[in-house]
Amino acid sequence: MSGYRFSQDPNIPPWISLLDNVHILSPEEIKRKHPYPQKFLSNGGVIVKQKIESLDSIGTQYDCVVNCTGLGAGKLVKDENLHPIRGQIIRVRCPAVKHFFIDDSSYVLLNDDCVILGGTADKNCWNTAVNPETAQRILHANQENVPALKSCEVISHHVGLRPGRSDVRLELERRLISGKKLSALMSVQGTVMSSLPTQSCPNKHMLQ
């Protein structure tokens, strides 16, 4: 088993000695692997983990709220148009694959330590269980496109739900939250990616 432990504490925890094949990342390596969180934190940002049941539960300490809660936004802001798009992928090990490949029904993407094979886009499907037949179809389709994958080693199977919508919702709203009038509130929902510079918000907090 391998993984990463990120901490602002420069001291190495004593339990590290109980693990095998541990590599302590240098500050330069951390920046290469996760550049955005480091930039956010260096600009004075703070990451807060908090369960949000409603926008009112956020509190009054923020002047600007960016709502990009994914599929959970349907319940959070009562958006009945939001629906799940089920995606199934396979992680494989295949050093012979050096390039990505994408067509209308499948794709091969290179990751740091594996190759990602996809995929599906099943609308209105909440099932998060791996479908063996779908897995075989994904594997065979990508092996036809990239023959080197016929010698791949399957590592794991994964299913995830992405937010979908008939049209992307990107709105600027003004509303009262906990009795305070926000200067701006963005609702970002649907299959869209967006980013805002951290300097644009007076209160630099990121809720997870």
PDB file of C-alpha atoms in Angstrom, residues 36 40 43-45 61-66 183-184 186 196-206:
ATOM      1  CA  TYR A  36      -2.829  24.594  -6.587  1.00  0.00           C
ATOM      2  CA  PHE A  40      -3.743  28.765  -2.340  1.00  0.00           C
ATOM      3  CA  ASN A  43      -1.621  33.348  -0.639  1.00  0.00           C
ATOM      4  CA  GLY A  44      -3.109  33.175   2.847  1.00  0.00           C
ATOM      5  CA  GLY A  45      -5.880  30.686   2.084  1.00  0.00           C
ATOM      6  CA  GLN A  61     -17.739  35.073   7.917  1.00  0.00           C
ATOM      7  CA  TYR A  62     -17.696  34.965   4.098  1.00  0.00           C
ATOM      8  CA  ASP A  63     -18.442  37.738   1.623  1.00  0.00           C
ATOM      9  CA  CYS A  64     -18.247  35.555  -1.479  1.00  0.00           C
ATOM     10  CA  VAL A  65     -19.352  31.930  -1.847  1.00  0.00           C
ATOM     11  CA  VAL A  66     -18.537  29.768  -4.864  1.00  0.00           C
ATOM     12  CA  SER A 183     -21.964  40.645  -2.213  1.00  0.00           C
ATOM     13  CA  ALA A 184     -21.941  37.742  -4.693  1.00  0.00           C
ATOM     14  CA  MET A 186     -21.876  31.835  -7.721  1.00  0.00           C
ATOM     15  CA  LEU A 196     -11.208  31.661  -9.661  1.00  0.00           C
ATOM     16  CA  PRO A 197      -8.038  33.356  -8.408  1.00  0.00           C
ATOM     17  CA  THR A 198      -7.827  33.272  -4.626  1.00  0.00           C
ATOM     18  CA  GLN A 199      -7.018  36.973  -4.612  1.00  0.00           C
ATOM     19  CA  SER A 200     -10.599  37.739  -5.705  1.00  0.00           C
ATOM     20  CA  CYS A 201     -12.161  36.829  -2.341  1.00  0.00           C
ATOM     21  CA  PRO A 202     -11.482  38.957   0.760  1.00  0.00           C
ATOM     22  CA  ASN A 203     -11.957  35.948   3.063  1.00  0.00           C
ATOM     23  CA  LYS A 204      -9.646  33.266   1.741  1.00  0.00           C
ATOM     24  CA  HIS A 205     -11.226  30.028   2.894  1.00  0.00           C
ATOM     25  CA  MET A 206     -11.809  26.859   0.924  1.00  0.00           C
TER      26      MET A 206
END
